[in-house]
Amino acid sequence: MNSELLKKNEELEQFTYIASHDLQEPLRKLSAFSGLLKKDVGKDLNSRAEKDLEYIIDASQRMQALIQDLLSLSRAGRMALASERIDLNELIQEVKVSFKEEIEQSGTDFKTVDCPAVHADPVLLKQVFQNLIHNAFKFNNKEKPIIEISCTKKNDQTIFGVKDNGIGIKPEYMEQIFIPFKRLHGRYEYPGTGIGLSICKKIVEQHDGQIWVESKIDEYSHFKFTLNAKEN
Ligand code: ADP
């Protein structure tokens, strides 16, 4: 039963990869040629036709972003897992530097603690922190945003945390947000494609860990995850 399931899962992964990979080519054409059409005849179009063309361009760009994300999701599950000793403090500093602009613009108080070294896949682990921290910036309207990274030891296991003081998540959505493309807001309110957390979940589960969120609406979201990775 288990091996049947594994096989089915692999087939599904393969299908997602091929489908998203092959969809990219015609979409690129659609996007490029609608852009050219705008350049060639844009000035001669009446305002309704101009708007219609804008919709086509916008939709094809969004579809490209979705397909890119679908590919990233399927890649996250297909890549062989590396296991290296990672200085987590260094990794978190690197991620922090990549958000320098966001920190400065929003005046975020970005707090970190001393974290242990772990054995895990460095590229994938970095992506988990990057996605969670990106969301912590995005879903926060507070005047004084706070992001706190934590590593807490519990029963021989380290729980890694990314906490914000943002908009929070209602209890009924706390599991659903990890499903691909599940979003709780319109794209005009908060941009995004709804794939970041499902990539985090996939990566964490590849490391035999778990990911979940604790939250209070309008107060905070605290994403936590474990890795079944050796420390030191
Ligand atoms: P995206 O950010 O592209 O929408 P994600 O998969 O990263 O996709 O997140 C899925 C949804 O979970 C988001 O659209 C949002 O509704 C909710 N969410 C994620 N992170 C947070 C957070 N830190 N605070 C509040 N809501 C969040």
PDB file of C-alpha atoms and ligand atoms in Angstrom:
ATOM      1  CA  MET A   1       0.000   0.000   0.000  1.00  0.00           C
ATOM      2  CA  ASN A   2       2.785   2.372   0.975  1.00  0.00           C
ATOM      3  CA  SER A   3       4.904   1.638  -2.075  1.00  0.00           C
ATOM      4  CA  GLU A   4       1.805   2.017  -4.288  1.00  0.00           C
ATOM      5  CA  LEU A   5       1.230   5.452  -2.789  1.00  0.00           C
ATOM      6  CA  LEU A   6       4.861   6.420  -3.219  1.00  0.00           C
ATOM      7  CA  LYS A   7       4.728   5.373  -6.861  1.00  0.00           C
ATOM      8  CA  LYS A   8       1.536   7.360  -7.443  1.00  0.00           C
ATOM      9  CA  ASN A   9       3.105  10.360  -5.772  1.00  0.00           C
ATOM     10  CA  GLU A  10       6.184  10.114  -7.958  1.00  0.00           C
ATOM     11  CA  GLU A  11       3.998   9.919 -11.067  1.00  0.00           C
ATOM     12  CA  LEU A  12       2.102  12.987  -9.955  1.00  0.00           C
ATOM     13  CA  GLU A  13       5.342  14.890  -9.341  1.00  0.00           C
ATOM     14  CA  GLN A  14       6.589  13.879 -12.771  1.00  0.00           C
ATOM     15  CA  PHE A  15       3.323  14.992 -14.333  1.00  0.00           C
ATOM     16  CA  THR A  16       3.418  18.371 -12.575  1.00  0.00           C
ATOM     17  CA  TYR A  17       6.972  18.907 -13.710  1.00  0.00           C
ATOM     18  CA  ILE A  18       6.322  18.019 -17.345  1.00  0.00           C
ATOM     19  CA  ALA A  19       3.056  19.937 -17.493  1.00  0.00           C
ATOM     20  CA  SER A  20       4.481  23.106 -15.988  1.00  0.00           C
ATOM     21  CA  HIS A  21       7.715  22.850 -17.965  1.00  0.00           C
ATOM     22  CA  ASP A  22       5.937  22.378 -21.302  1.00  0.00           C
ATOM     23  CA  LEU A  23       3.365  25.078 -20.576  1.00  0.00           C
ATOM     24  CA  GLN A  24       6.113  27.646 -20.223  1.00  0.00           C
ATOM     25  CA  GLU A  25       7.025  27.770 -23.899  1.00  0.00           C
ATOM     26  CA  PRO A  26       3.614  28.714 -25.404  1.00  0.00           C
ATOM     27  CA  LEU A  27       3.022  31.088 -22.510  1.00  0.00           C
ATOM     28  CA  ARG A  28       6.281  32.899 -23.132  1.00  0.00           C
ATOM     29  CA  LYS A  29       5.124  33.367 -26.756  1.00  0.00           C
ATOM     30  CA  LEU A  30       1.710  34.628 -25.667  1.00  0.00           C
ATOM     31  CA  SER A  31       3.314  37.093 -23.295  1.00  0.00           C
ATOM     32  CA  ALA A  32       5.972  38.261 -25.767  1.00  0.00           C
ATOM     33  CA  PHE A  33       3.576  38.667 -28.699  1.00  0.00           C
ATOM     34  CA  SER A  34       0.898  40.471 -26.729  1.00  0.00           C
ATOM     35  CA  GLY A  35       3.644  42.875 -25.632  1.00  0.00           C
ATOM     36  CA  LEU A  36       4.688  43.329 -29.268  1.00  0.00           C
ATOM     37  CA  LEU A  37       1.069  43.846 -30.317  1.00  0.00           C
ATOM     38  CA  LYS A  38       0.783  46.659 -27.806  1.00  0.00           C
ATOM     39  CA  LYS A  39       3.939  48.228 -29.164  1.00  0.00           C
ATOM     40  CA  ASP A  40       2.867  47.849 -32.803  1.00  0.00           C
ATOM     41  CA  VAL A  41      -0.745  48.979 -32.682  1.00  0.00           C
ATOM     42  CA  GLY A  42      -1.272  50.161 -29.105  1.00  0.00           C
ATOM     43  CA  LYS A  43      -1.537  53.816 -30.097  1.00  0.00           C
ATOM     44  CA  ASP A  44      -4.184  53.112 -32.774  1.00  0.00           C
ATOM     45  CA  LEU A  45      -6.523  51.136 -30.485  1.00  0.00           C
ATOM     46  CA  ASN A  46      -9.663  52.604 -28.998  1.00  0.00           C
ATOM     47  CA  SER A  47      -9.737  52.691 -25.219  1.00  0.00           C
ATOM     48  CA  ARG A  48     -11.816  49.499 -24.910  1.00  0.00           C
ATOM     49  CA  ALA A  49      -9.514  47.469 -27.121  1.00  0.00           C
ATOM     50  CA  GLU A  50      -6.504  48.916 -25.290  1.00  0.00           C
ATOM     51  CA  LYS A  51      -7.955  47.760 -21.986  1.00  0.00           C
ATOM     52  CA  ASP A  52      -8.670  44.296 -23.421  1.00  0.00           C
ATOM     53  CA  LEU A  53      -5.054  44.008 -24.531  1.00  0.00           C
ATOM     54  CA  GLU A  54      -3.881  45.085 -21.061  1.00  0.00           C
ATOM     55  CA  TYR A  55      -5.978  42.256 -19.544  1.00  0.00           C
ATOM     56  CA  ILE A  56      -4.335  39.718 -21.855  1.00  0.00           C
ATOM     57  CA  ILE A  57      -0.854  40.973 -20.977  1.00  0.00           C
ATOM     58  CA  ASP A  58      -1.636  40.987 -17.254  1.00  0.00           C
ATOM     59  CA  ALA A  59      -3.181  37.496 -17.335  1.00  0.00           C
ATOM     60  CA  SER A  60      -0.292  35.981 -19.272  1.00  0.00           C
ATOM     61  CA  GLN A  61       2.219  37.502 -16.841  1.00  0.00           C
ATOM     62  CA  ARG A  62       0.299  36.127 -13.875  1.00  0.00           C
ATOM     63  CA  MET A  63       0.087  32.719 -15.500  1.00  0.00           C
ATOM     64  CA  GLN A  64       3.856  32.786 -16.038  1.00  0.00           C
ATOM     65  CA  ALA A  65       4.387  33.529 -12.350  1.00  0.00           C
ATOM     66  CA  LEU A  66       2.044  30.678 -11.363  1.00  0.00           C
ATOM     67  CA  ILE A  67       3.808  28.213 -13.639  1.00  0.00           C
ATOM     68  CA  GLN A  68       7.213  29.292 -12.340  1.00  0.00           C
ATOM     69  CA  ASP A  69       5.959  28.614  -8.820  1.00  0.00           C
ATOM     70  CA  LEU A  70       4.484  25.265  -9.786  1.00  0.00           C
ATOM     71  CA  LEU A  71       7.873  24.325 -11.226  1.00  0.00           C
ATOM     72  CA  SER A  72       9.625  25.443  -8.025  1.00  0.00           C
ATOM     73  CA  LEU A  73       7.194  23.352  -5.993  1.00  0.00           C
ATOM     74  CA  SER A  74       7.784  20.270  -8.073  1.00  0.00           C
ATOM     75  CA  ARG A  75      11.562  20.862  -8.047  1.00  0.00           C
ATOM     76  CA  ALA A  76      11.529  21.122  -4.250  1.00  0.00           C
ATOM     77  CA  GLY A  77      10.253  17.546  -4.119  1.00  0.00           C
ATOM     78  CA  ARG A  78      12.498  16.111  -6.812  1.00  0.00           C
ATOM     79  CA  MET A  79      15.934  17.343  -5.855  1.00  0.00           C
ATOM     80  CA  ALA A  80      18.217  14.981  -3.982  1.00  0.00           C
ATOM     81  CA  LEU A  81      18.635  16.167  -0.425  1.00  0.00           C
ATOM     82  CA  ALA A  82      22.089  17.406   0.531  1.00  0.00           C
ATOM     83  CA  SER A  83      23.222  17.111   4.144  1.00  0.00           C
ATOM     84  CA  GLU A  84      25.769  19.642   5.280  1.00  0.00           C
ATOM     85  CA  ARG A  85      26.729  21.195   8.558  1.00  0.00           C
ATOM     86  CA  ILE A  86      25.078  24.596   8.551  1.00  0.00           C
ATOM     87  CA  ASP A  87      25.877  27.497  10.825  1.00  0.00           C
ATOM     88  CA  LEU A  88      22.293  28.679  11.276  1.00  0.00           C
ATOM     89  CA  ASN A  89      23.356  32.067  12.631  1.00  0.00           C
ATOM     90  CA  GLU A  90      25.253  32.686   9.415  1.00  0.00           C
ATOM     91  CA  LEU A  91      22.369  31.489   7.258  1.00  0.00           C
ATOM     92  CA  ILE A  92      19.890  33.750   9.052  1.00  0.00           C
ATOM     93  CA  GLN A  93      22.256  36.724   8.680  1.00  0.00           C
ATOM     94  CA  GLU A  94      22.450  36.056   4.947  1.00  0.00           C
ATOM     95  CA  VAL A  95      18.661  35.987   4.686  1.00  0.00           C
ATOM     96  CA  LYS A  96      18.447  39.161   6.760  1.00  0.00           C
ATOM     97  CA  VAL A  97      20.851  40.937   4.409  1.00  0.00           C
ATOM     98  CA  SER A  98      18.691  39.913   1.444  1.00  0.00           C
ATOM     99  CA  PHE A  99      15.784  41.791   3.093  1.00  0.00           C
ATOM    100  CA  LYS A 100      17.859  44.920   3.850  1.00  0.00           C
ATOM    101  CA  GLU A 101      15.622  47.173   1.770  1.00  0.00           C
ATOM    102  CA  GLU A 102      12.389  45.882   3.343  1.00  0.00           C
ATOM    103  CA  ILE A 103      13.839  46.281   6.834  1.00  0.00           C
ATOM    104  CA  GLU A 104      14.878  49.864   6.172  1.00  0.00           C
ATOM    105  CA  GLN A 105      11.698  50.909   4.384  1.00  0.00           C
ATOM    106  CA  SER A 106       9.317  49.438   6.952  1.00  0.00           C
ATOM    107  CA  GLY A 107      11.470  50.189  10.018  1.00  0.00           C
ATOM    108  CA  THR A 108      11.124  46.563  11.093  1.00  0.00           C
ATOM    109  CA  ASP A 109      12.704  45.484  14.355  1.00  0.00           C
ATOM    110  CA  PHE A 110      14.366  42.236  13.206  1.00  0.00           C
ATOM    111  CA  LYS A 111      15.358  40.132  16.209  1.00  0.00           C
ATOM    112  CA  THR A 112      17.435  36.980  16.162  1.00  0.00           C
ATOM    113  CA  VAL A 113      18.763  34.642  18.823  1.00  0.00           C
ATOM    114  CA  ASP A 114      21.728  32.314  18.962  1.00  0.00           C
ATOM    115  CA  CYS A 115      20.868  29.157  16.995  1.00  0.00           C
ATOM    116  CA  PRO A 116      22.598  25.762  16.919  1.00  0.00           C
ATOM    117  CA  ALA A 117      24.470  24.375  13.912  1.00  0.00           C
ATOM    118  CA  VAL A 118      22.399  21.731  12.087  1.00  0.00           C
ATOM    119  CA  HIS A 119      22.930  19.143   9.381  1.00  0.00           C
ATOM    120  CA  ALA A 120      20.466  19.826   6.594  1.00  0.00           C
ATOM    121  CA  ASP A 121      20.247  20.926   2.976  1.00  0.00           C
ATOM    122  CA  PRO A 122      21.573  24.503   3.031  1.00  0.00           C
ATOM    123  CA  VAL A 123      19.833  25.750  -0.125  1.00  0.00           C
ATOM    124  CA  LEU A 124      16.464  24.333   0.882  1.00  0.00           C
ATOM    125  CA  LEU A 125      16.696  25.424   4.509  1.00  0.00           C
ATOM    126  CA  LYS A 126      17.533  28.928   3.379  1.00  0.00           C
ATOM    127  CA  GLN A 127      14.457  28.898   1.160  1.00  0.00           C
ATOM    128  CA  VAL A 128      12.249  27.982   4.136  1.00  0.00           C
ATOM    129  CA  PHE A 129      13.524  30.955   6.160  1.00  0.00           C
ATOM    130  CA  GLN A 130      13.318  33.206   3.112  1.00  0.00           C
ATOM    131  CA  ASN A 131       9.675  32.321   2.381  1.00  0.00           C
ATOM    132  CA  LEU A 132       8.585  32.652   6.019  1.00  0.00           C
ATOM    133  CA  ILE A 133      10.400  35.958   6.520  1.00  0.00           C
ATOM    134  CA  HIS A 134       9.073  37.294   3.216  1.00  0.00           C
ATOM    135  CA  ASN A 135       5.522  36.600   4.439  1.00  0.00           C
ATOM    136  CA  ALA A 136       6.294  38.130   7.827  1.00  0.00           C
ATOM    137  CA  PHE A 137       7.085  41.417   6.041  1.00  0.00           C
ATOM    138  CA  LYS A 138       4.186  41.174   3.607  1.00  0.00           C
ATOM    139  CA  PHE A 139       1.309  40.382   5.958  1.00  0.00           C
ATOM    140  CA  ASN A 140       2.053  43.175   8.395  1.00  0.00           C
ATOM    141  CA  ASN A 141       0.449  46.621   8.490  1.00  0.00           C
ATOM    142  CA  LYS A 142       1.701  47.645  11.916  1.00  0.00           C
ATOM    143  CA  GLU A 143       3.433  50.955  12.386  1.00  0.00           C
ATOM    144  CA  LYS A 144       6.294  49.230  14.186  1.00  0.00           C
ATOM    145  CA  PRO A 145       6.693  45.797  12.560  1.00  0.00           C
ATOM    146  CA  ILE A 146       8.578  43.167  14.531  1.00  0.00           C
ATOM    147  CA  ILE A 147      10.052  39.923  13.208  1.00  0.00           C
ATOM    148  CA  GLU A 148      11.566  37.468  15.642  1.00  0.00           C
ATOM    149  CA  ILE A 149      13.597  34.410  14.723  1.00  0.00           C
ATOM    150  CA  SER A 150      13.845  31.782  17.429  1.00  0.00           C
ATOM    151  CA  CYS A 151      15.374  28.356  18.088  1.00  0.00           C
ATOM    152  CA  THR A 152      13.879  26.665  21.133  1.00  0.00           C
ATOM    153  CA  LYS A 153      14.939  23.339  22.517  1.00  0.00           C
ATOM    154  CA  LYS A 154      12.097  20.989  23.519  1.00  0.00           C
ATOM    155  CA  ASN A 155      12.518  17.293  24.357  1.00  0.00           C
ATOM    156  CA  ASP A 156      15.806  16.950  22.483  1.00  0.00           C
ATOM    157  CA  GLN A 157      14.345  18.660  19.447  1.00  0.00           C
ATOM    158  CA  THR A 158      14.886  22.199  18.238  1.00  0.00           C
ATOM    159  CA  ILE A 159      11.832  24.176  17.176  1.00  0.00           C
ATOM    160  CA  PHE A 160      12.686  26.951  14.717  1.00  0.00           C
ATOM    161  CA  GLY A 161      10.354  29.927  14.700  1.00  0.00           C
ATOM    162  CA  VAL A 162       9.559  32.997  12.620  1.00  0.00           C
ATOM    163  CA  LYS A 163       7.149  35.307  14.413  1.00  0.00           C
ATOM    164  CA  ASP A 164       5.622  38.575  13.226  1.00  0.00           C
ATOM    165  CA  ASN A 165       3.233  41.082  14.786  1.00  0.00           C
ATOM    166  CA  GLY A 166       1.120  41.282  11.627  1.00  0.00           C
ATOM    167  CA  ILE A 167      -2.440  40.576  10.513  1.00  0.00           C
ATOM    168  CA  GLY A 168      -2.647  37.028  11.917  1.00  0.00           C
ATOM    169  CA  ILE A 169      -4.547  33.994  10.611  1.00  0.00           C
ATOM    170  CA  LYS A 170      -7.982  32.704  11.640  1.00  0.00           C
ATOM    171  CA  PRO A 171      -7.872  29.228  13.256  1.00  0.00           C
ATOM    172  CA  GLU A 172      -9.941  27.642  10.449  1.00  0.00           C
ATOM    173  CA  TYR A 173      -7.234  28.533   7.897  1.00  0.00           C
ATOM    174  CA  MET A 174      -4.179  27.488   9.865  1.00  0.00           C
ATOM    175  CA  GLU A 175      -3.852  24.171   8.015  1.00  0.00           C
ATOM    176  CA  GLN A 176      -5.252  25.197   4.653  1.00  0.00           C
ATOM    177  CA  ILE A 177      -2.585  27.841   4.033  1.00  0.00           C
ATOM    178  CA  PHE A 178      -0.019  25.077   3.483  1.00  0.00           C
ATOM    179  CA  ILE A 179      -1.986  23.746   0.470  1.00  0.00           C
ATOM    180  CA  PRO A 180      -0.612  24.928  -2.918  1.00  0.00           C
ATOM    181  CA  PHE A 181      -2.279  28.097  -4.224  1.00  0.00           C
ATOM    182  CA  LYS A 182      -4.404  28.599  -1.097  1.00  0.00           C
ATOM    183  CA  ARG A 183      -4.559  32.332  -0.360  1.00  0.00           C
ATOM    184  CA  LEU A 184      -6.733  34.218   2.094  1.00  0.00           C
ATOM    185  CA  HIS A 185      -6.694  37.596   0.346  1.00  0.00           C
ATOM    186  CA  GLY A 186      -7.181  39.026  -3.129  1.00  0.00           C
ATOM    187  CA  ARG A 187      -4.058  39.658  -5.183  1.00  0.00           C
ATOM    188  CA  TYR A 188      -4.649  43.411  -5.143  1.00  0.00           C
ATOM    189  CA  GLU A 189      -4.622  43.436  -1.348  1.00  0.00           C
ATOM    190  CA  TYR A 190      -1.491  41.313  -0.932  1.00  0.00           C
ATOM    191  CA  PRO A 191       0.456  40.145  -4.009  1.00  0.00           C
ATOM    192  CA  GLY A 192       1.568  36.521  -4.330  1.00  0.00           C
ATOM    193  CA  THR A 193       0.697  33.192  -5.882  1.00  0.00           C
ATOM    194  CA  GLY A 194       0.059  31.075  -2.787  1.00  0.00           C
ATOM    195  CA  ILE A 195       2.903  28.602  -3.220  1.00  0.00           C
ATOM    196  CA  GLY A 196       5.519  29.786  -0.663  1.00  0.00           C
ATOM    197  CA  LEU A 197       4.185  27.886   2.329  1.00  0.00           C
ATOM    198  CA  SER A 198       3.567  24.664   0.394  1.00  0.00           C
ATOM    199  CA  ILE A 199       7.230  24.779  -0.685  1.00  0.00           C
ATOM    200  CA  CYS A 200       8.224  25.242   2.991  1.00  0.00           C
ATOM    201  CA  LYS A 201       6.058  22.261   3.962  1.00  0.00           C
ATOM    202  CA  LYS A 202       7.573  20.090   1.267  1.00  0.00           C
ATOM    203  CA  ILE A 203      11.132  20.983   2.274  1.00  0.00           C
ATOM    204  CA  VAL A 204      10.488  20.501   5.991  1.00  0.00           C
ATOM    205  CA  GLU A 205       8.836  17.111   5.367  1.00  0.00           C
ATOM    206  CA  GLN A 206      11.787  16.067   3.192  1.00  0.00           C
ATOM    207  CA  HIS A 207      13.870  16.658   6.322  1.00  0.00           C
ATOM    208  CA  ASP A 208      11.398  14.489   8.292  1.00  0.00           C
ATOM    209  CA  GLY A 209      10.181  17.532  10.173  1.00  0.00           C
ATOM    210  CA  GLN A 210       6.866  19.269  10.695  1.00  0.00           C
ATOM    211  CA  ILE A 211       5.644  22.809  10.104  1.00  0.00           C
ATOM    212  CA  TRP A 212       2.683  24.599  11.646  1.00  0.00           C
ATOM    213  CA  VAL A 213       1.475  28.029  12.659  1.00  0.00           C
ATOM    214  CA  GLU A 214       0.189  29.548  15.879  1.00  0.00           C
ATOM    215  CA  SER A 215      -1.598  32.851  15.530  1.00  0.00           C
ATOM    216  CA  LYS A 216      -3.979  35.419  16.922  1.00  0.00           C
ATOM    217  CA  ILE A 217      -5.869  37.564  14.462  1.00  0.00           C
ATOM    218  CA  ASP A 218      -4.564  41.145  14.240  1.00  0.00           C
ATOM    219  CA  GLU A 219      -1.815  40.326  16.745  1.00  0.00           C
ATOM    220  CA  TYR A 220       0.725  37.804  15.482  1.00  0.00           C
ATOM    221  CA  SER A 221       1.572  34.789  13.340  1.00  0.00           C
ATOM    222  CA  HIS A 222       4.200  32.438  14.669  1.00  0.00           C
ATOM    223  CA  PHE A 223       5.387  29.866  12.133  1.00  0.00           C
ATOM    224  CA  LYS A 224       7.250  26.959  13.700  1.00  0.00           C
ATOM    225  CA  PHE A 225       9.050  23.986  12.226  1.00  0.00           C
ATOM    226  CA  THR A 226      11.241  21.081  13.223  1.00  0.00           C
ATOM    227  CA  LEU A 227      13.878  19.226  11.238  1.00  0.00           C
ATOM    228  CA  ASN A 228      14.891  15.738  12.011  1.00  0.00           C
ATOM    229  CA  ALA A 229      18.434  16.935  11.451  1.00  0.00           C
ATOM    230  CA  LYS A 230      21.448  16.134  13.554  1.00  0.00           C
ATOM    231  CA  GLU A 231      22.780  19.075  15.477  1.00  0.00           C
ATOM    232  CA  ASN A 232      26.493  19.977  15.514  1.00  0.00           C
TER     233      ASN A 232
HETATM  234  P1  ADP B   1       1.530  33.941  -0.855  1.00  0.00           P
HETATM  235  O1  ADP B   1       2.328  34.684   0.175  1.00  0.00           O
HETATM  236  O2  ADP B   1       2.118  34.003  -2.228  1.00  0.00           O
HETATM  237  O3  ADP B   1       0.069  34.290  -0.844  1.00  0.00           O
HETATM  238  P2  ADP B   1       2.015  31.558   0.791  1.00  0.00           P
HETATM  239  O4  ADP B   1       1.881  30.105   0.426  1.00  0.00           O
HETATM  240  O5  ADP B   1       3.352  32.008   1.246  1.00  0.00           O
HETATM  241  O6  ADP B   1       1.557  32.366  -0.500  1.00  0.00           O
HETATM  242  O7  ADP B   1       0.938  31.900   1.914  1.00  0.00           O
HETATM  243  C1  ADP B   1      -0.388  31.446   1.743  1.00  0.00           C
HETATM  244  C2  ADP B   1      -1.342  32.350   2.504  1.00  0.00           C
HETATM  245  O8  ADP B   1      -1.150  32.207   3.918  1.00  0.00           O
HETATM  246  C3  ADP B   1      -1.138  33.836   2.236  1.00  0.00           C
HETATM  247  O9  ADP B   1      -1.788  34.259   1.072  1.00  0.00           O
HETATM  248  C4  ADP B   1      -1.739  34.457   3.504  1.00  0.00           C
HETATM  249  O10 ADP B   1      -3.134  34.531   3.396  1.00  0.00           O
HETATM  250  C5  ADP B   1      -1.383  33.447   4.590  1.00  0.00           C
HETATM  251  N1  ADP B   1      -0.140  33.825   5.314  1.00  0.00           N
HETATM  252  C6  ADP B   1       1.110  33.370   5.093  1.00  0.00           C
HETATM  253  N2  ADP B   1       2.008  33.916   5.934  1.00  0.00           N
HETATM  254  C7  ADP B   1       1.311  34.765   6.735  1.00  0.00           C
HETATM  255  C8  ADP B   1       1.665  35.636   7.815  1.00  0.00           C
HETATM  256  N3  ADP B   1       2.925  35.746   8.240  1.00  0.00           N
HETATM  257  N4  ADP B   1       0.663  36.351   8.407  1.00  0.00           N
HETATM  258  C9  ADP B   1      -0.611  36.237   7.969  1.00  0.00           C
HETATM  259  N5  ADP B   1      -1.007  35.442   6.951  1.00  0.00           N
HETATM  260  C10 ADP B   1      -0.072  34.702   6.325  1.00  0.00           C
END
